[in-house]
PDB file of C-alpha atoms in Angstrom:
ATOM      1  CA  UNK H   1     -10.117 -17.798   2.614  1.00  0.00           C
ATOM      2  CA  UNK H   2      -8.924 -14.511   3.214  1.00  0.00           C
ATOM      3  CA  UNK H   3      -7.878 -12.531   0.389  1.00  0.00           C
ATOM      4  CA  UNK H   4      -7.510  -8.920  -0.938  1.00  0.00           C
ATOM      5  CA  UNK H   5      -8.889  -7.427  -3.686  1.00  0.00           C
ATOM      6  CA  UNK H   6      -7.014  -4.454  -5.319  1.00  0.00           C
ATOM      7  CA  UNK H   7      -8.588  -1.966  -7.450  1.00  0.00           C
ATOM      8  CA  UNK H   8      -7.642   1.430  -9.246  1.00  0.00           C
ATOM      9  CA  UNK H   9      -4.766   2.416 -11.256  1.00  0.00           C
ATOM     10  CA  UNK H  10      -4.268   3.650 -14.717  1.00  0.00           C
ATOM     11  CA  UNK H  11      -2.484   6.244 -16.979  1.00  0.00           C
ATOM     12  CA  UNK H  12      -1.994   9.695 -15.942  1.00  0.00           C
ATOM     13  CA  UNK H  13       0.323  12.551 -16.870  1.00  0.00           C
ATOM     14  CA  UNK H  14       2.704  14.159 -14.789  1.00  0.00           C
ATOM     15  CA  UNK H  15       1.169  16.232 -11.994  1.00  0.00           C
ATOM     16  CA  UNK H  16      -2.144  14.085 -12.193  1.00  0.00           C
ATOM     17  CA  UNK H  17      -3.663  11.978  -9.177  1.00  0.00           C
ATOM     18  CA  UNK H  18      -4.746   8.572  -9.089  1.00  0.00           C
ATOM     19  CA  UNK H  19      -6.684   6.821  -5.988  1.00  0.00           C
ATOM     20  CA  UNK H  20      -5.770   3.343  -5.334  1.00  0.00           C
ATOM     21  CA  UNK H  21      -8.439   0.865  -2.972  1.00  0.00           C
ATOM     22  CA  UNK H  22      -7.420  -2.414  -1.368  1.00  0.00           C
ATOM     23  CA  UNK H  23     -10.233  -4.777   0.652  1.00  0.00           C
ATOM     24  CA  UNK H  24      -9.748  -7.710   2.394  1.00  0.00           C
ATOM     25  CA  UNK H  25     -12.510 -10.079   2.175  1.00  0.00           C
ATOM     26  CA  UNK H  26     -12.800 -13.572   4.852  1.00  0.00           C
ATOM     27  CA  UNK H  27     -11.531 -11.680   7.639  1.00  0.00           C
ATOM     28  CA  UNK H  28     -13.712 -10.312  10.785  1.00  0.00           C
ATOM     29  CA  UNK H  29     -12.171  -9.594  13.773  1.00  0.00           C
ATOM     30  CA  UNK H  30      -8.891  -8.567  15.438  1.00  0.00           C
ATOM     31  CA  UNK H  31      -5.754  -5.961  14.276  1.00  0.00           C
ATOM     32  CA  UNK H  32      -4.231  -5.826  11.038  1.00  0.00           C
ATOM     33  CA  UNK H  33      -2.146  -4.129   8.898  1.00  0.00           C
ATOM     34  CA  UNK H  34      -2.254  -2.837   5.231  1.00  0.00           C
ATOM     35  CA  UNK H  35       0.489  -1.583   2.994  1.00  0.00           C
ATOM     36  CA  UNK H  36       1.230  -0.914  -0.875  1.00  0.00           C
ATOM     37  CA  UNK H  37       4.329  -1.858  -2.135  1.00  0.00           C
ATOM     38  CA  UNK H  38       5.640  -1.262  -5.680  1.00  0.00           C
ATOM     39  CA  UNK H  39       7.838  -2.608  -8.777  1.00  0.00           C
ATOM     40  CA  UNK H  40       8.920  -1.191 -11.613  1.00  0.00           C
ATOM     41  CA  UNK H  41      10.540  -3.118 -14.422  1.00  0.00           C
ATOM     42  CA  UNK H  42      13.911  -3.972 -13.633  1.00  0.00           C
ATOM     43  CA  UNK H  43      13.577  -3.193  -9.876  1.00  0.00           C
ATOM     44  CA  UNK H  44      12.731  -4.643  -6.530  1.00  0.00           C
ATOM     45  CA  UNK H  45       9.629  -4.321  -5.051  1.00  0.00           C
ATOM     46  CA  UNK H  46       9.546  -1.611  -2.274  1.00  0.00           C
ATOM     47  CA  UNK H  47       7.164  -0.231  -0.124  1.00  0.00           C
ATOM     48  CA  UNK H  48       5.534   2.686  -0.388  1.00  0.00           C
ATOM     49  CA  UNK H  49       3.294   3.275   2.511  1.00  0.00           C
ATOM     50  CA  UNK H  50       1.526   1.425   5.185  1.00  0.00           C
ATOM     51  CA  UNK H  51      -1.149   1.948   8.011  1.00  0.00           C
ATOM     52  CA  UNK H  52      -2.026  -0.308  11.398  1.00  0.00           C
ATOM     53  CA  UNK H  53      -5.653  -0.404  11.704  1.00  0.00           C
ATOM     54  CA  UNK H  54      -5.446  -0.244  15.593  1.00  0.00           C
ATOM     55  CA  UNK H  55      -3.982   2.639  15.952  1.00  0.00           C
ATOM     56  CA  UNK H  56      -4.695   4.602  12.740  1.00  0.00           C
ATOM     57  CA  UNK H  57      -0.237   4.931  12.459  1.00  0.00           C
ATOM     58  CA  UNK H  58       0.756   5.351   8.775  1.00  0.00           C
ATOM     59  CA  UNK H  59       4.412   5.177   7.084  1.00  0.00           C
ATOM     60  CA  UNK H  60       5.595   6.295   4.147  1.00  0.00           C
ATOM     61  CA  UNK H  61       8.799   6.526   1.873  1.00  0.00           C
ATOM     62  CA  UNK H  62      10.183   9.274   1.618  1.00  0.00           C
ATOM     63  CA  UNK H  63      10.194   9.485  -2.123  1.00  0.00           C
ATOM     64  CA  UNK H  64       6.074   9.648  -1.590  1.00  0.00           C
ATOM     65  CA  UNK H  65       5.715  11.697   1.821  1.00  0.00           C
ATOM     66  CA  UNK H  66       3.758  14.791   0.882  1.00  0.00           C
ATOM     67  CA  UNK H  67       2.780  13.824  -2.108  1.00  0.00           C
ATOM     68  CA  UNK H  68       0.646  10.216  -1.632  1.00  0.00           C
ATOM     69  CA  UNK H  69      -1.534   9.605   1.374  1.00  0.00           C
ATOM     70  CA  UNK H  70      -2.977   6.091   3.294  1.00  0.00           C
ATOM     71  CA  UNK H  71      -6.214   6.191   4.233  1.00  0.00           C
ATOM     72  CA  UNK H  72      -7.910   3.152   5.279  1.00  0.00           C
ATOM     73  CA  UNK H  73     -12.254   2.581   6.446  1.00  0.00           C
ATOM     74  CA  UNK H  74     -12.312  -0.310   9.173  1.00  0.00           C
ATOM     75  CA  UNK H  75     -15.259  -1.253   8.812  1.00  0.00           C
ATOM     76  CA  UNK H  76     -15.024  -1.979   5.334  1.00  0.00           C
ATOM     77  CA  UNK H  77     -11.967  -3.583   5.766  1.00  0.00           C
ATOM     78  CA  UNK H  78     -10.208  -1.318   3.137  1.00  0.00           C
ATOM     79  CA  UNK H  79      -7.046   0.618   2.673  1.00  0.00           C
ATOM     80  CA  UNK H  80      -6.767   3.675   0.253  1.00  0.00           C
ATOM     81  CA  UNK H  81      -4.006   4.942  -1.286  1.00  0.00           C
ATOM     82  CA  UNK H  82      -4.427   8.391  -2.858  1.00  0.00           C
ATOM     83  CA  UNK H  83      -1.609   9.268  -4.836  1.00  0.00           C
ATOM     84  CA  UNK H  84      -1.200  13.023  -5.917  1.00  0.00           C
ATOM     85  CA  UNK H  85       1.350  14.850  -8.001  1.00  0.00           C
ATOM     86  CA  UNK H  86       2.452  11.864  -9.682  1.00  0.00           C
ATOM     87  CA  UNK H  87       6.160  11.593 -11.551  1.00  0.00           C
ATOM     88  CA  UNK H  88       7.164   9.309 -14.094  1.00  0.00           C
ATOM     89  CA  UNK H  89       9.067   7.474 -11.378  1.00  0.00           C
ATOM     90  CA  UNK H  90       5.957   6.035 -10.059  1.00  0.00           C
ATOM     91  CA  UNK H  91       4.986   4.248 -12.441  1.00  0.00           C
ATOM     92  CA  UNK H  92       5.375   0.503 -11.642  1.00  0.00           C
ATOM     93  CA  UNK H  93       2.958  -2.157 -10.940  1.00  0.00           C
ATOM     94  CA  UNK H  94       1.418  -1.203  -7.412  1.00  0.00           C
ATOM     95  CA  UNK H  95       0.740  -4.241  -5.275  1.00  0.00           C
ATOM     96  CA  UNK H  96      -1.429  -3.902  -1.342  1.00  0.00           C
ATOM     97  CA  UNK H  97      -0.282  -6.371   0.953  1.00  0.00           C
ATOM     98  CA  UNK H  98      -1.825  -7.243   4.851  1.00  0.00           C
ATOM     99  CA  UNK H  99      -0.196  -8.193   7.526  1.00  0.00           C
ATOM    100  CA  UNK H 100      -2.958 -10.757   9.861  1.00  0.00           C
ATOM    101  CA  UNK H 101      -2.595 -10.799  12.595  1.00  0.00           C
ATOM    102  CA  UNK H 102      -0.603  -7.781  13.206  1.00  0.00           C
ATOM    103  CA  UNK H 103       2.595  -8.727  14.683  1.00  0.00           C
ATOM    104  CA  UNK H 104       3.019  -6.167  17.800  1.00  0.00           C
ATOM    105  CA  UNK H 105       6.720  -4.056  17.905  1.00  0.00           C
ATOM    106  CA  UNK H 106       6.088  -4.087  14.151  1.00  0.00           C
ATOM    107  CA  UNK H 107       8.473  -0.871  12.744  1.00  0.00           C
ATOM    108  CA  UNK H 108       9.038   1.604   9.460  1.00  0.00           C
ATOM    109  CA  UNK H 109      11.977  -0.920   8.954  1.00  0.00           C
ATOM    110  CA  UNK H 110      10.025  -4.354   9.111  1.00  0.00           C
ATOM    111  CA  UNK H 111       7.025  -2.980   7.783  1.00  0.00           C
ATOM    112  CA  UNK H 112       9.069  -1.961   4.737  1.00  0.00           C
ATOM    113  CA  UNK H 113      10.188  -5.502   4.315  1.00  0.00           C
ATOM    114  CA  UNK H 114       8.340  -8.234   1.350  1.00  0.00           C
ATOM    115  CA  UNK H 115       8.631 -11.122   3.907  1.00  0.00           C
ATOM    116  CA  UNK H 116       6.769  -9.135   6.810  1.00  0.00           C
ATOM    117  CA  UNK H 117       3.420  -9.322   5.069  1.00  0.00           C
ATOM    118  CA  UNK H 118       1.729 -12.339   4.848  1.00  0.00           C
ATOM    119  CA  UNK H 119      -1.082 -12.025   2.589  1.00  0.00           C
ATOM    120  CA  UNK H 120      -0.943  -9.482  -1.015  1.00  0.00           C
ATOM    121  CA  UNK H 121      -3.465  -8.513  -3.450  1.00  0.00           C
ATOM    122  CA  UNK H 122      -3.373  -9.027  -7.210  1.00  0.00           C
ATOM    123  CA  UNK H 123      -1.116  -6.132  -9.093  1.00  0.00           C
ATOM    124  CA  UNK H 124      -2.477  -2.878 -10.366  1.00  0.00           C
ATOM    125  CA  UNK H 125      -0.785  -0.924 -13.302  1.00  0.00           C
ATOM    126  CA  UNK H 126       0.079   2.732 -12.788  1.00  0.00           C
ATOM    127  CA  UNK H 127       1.144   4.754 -15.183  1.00  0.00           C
ATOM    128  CA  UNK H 128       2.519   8.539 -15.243  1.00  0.00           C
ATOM    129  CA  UNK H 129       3.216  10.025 -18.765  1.00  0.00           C
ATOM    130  CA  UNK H 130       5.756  12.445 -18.983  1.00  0.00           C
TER     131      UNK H 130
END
C-alpha cells in the first residue's frame, strides 16, 4: 500500500522555525504531487503549500509566502516543509497530502482543494506560543 508518513512539529514561540518532513512509502515510479494542508480548531482545513515533483513548481498561500518554504528530495520520495517566522495563527494540526498520479492541468486553485488529493498522511501538531 502506498502511504505517507508525516513527521515534525511541535511548540515554538513566536518568531521561531519549525521543519516539517512528509515520505511516501509503496510508491516507485511516475509524477506526483505533495502538499500540506492545515486545520485549526474551529476551521476548515486549507492548504498551505504544495510542489509537483516533475517539474520542481511550488504554491503557496499567501498568508505563508515568504515566510514557509516546500522543499521536496525525489529520490527519497519526501516533501519538506520549513516553516520560519512562525505566528500564533499557524498553529493548527498540519496534515501532507499526495496527489498519485499527478493529474496534468492541475492549478493553485485545484491544488488548493481537500478532494484533489488522493492520498494524506497522519496529522502533526504545531504549535506557536505567543
Amino acid at each position: 500500500d502506498v502511504q505517507l508518513q508525516a513527521s515534525g512539529g511541535g511548540l515554538v514561540q513566536t518568531g521561531g522555525s519549525l521543519r516539517l518532513s512528509c515520505t511516501i512509502s509503496g510508491f516507485a515510479f511516475g509524477s506526483y504531487a505533495m502538499s500540506w494542508f492545515r486545520q485549526a480548531p474551529g476551521k476548515e482545513r486549507e492548504v498551505v503549500s504544495c510542489i509537483v515533483s516533475s517539474d520542481g513548481n511550488k504554491y503557496y498561500a499567501d498568508s505563508v509566502k515568504g515566510r514557509f518554504t516546500i522543499s521536496s528530495d525525489n529520490a527519497k520520495k519526501t516533501a519538506y516543509l520549513q516553516m520560519n517566522s512562525l505566528k500564533p495563527e499557524d498553529t493548527a494540526v498540519y496534515y501532507c497530502a499526495a496527489q498519485i498520479p499527478l493529474m496534468y492541468g492541475s492549478s493553485w486553485y485545484t491544488f488548493s482543494r481537500t478532494s484533489s488529493w488522493n492520498l494524506w498522511g497522519q496529522g502533526t501538531q504545531v504549535t506557536v506560543s505567543s
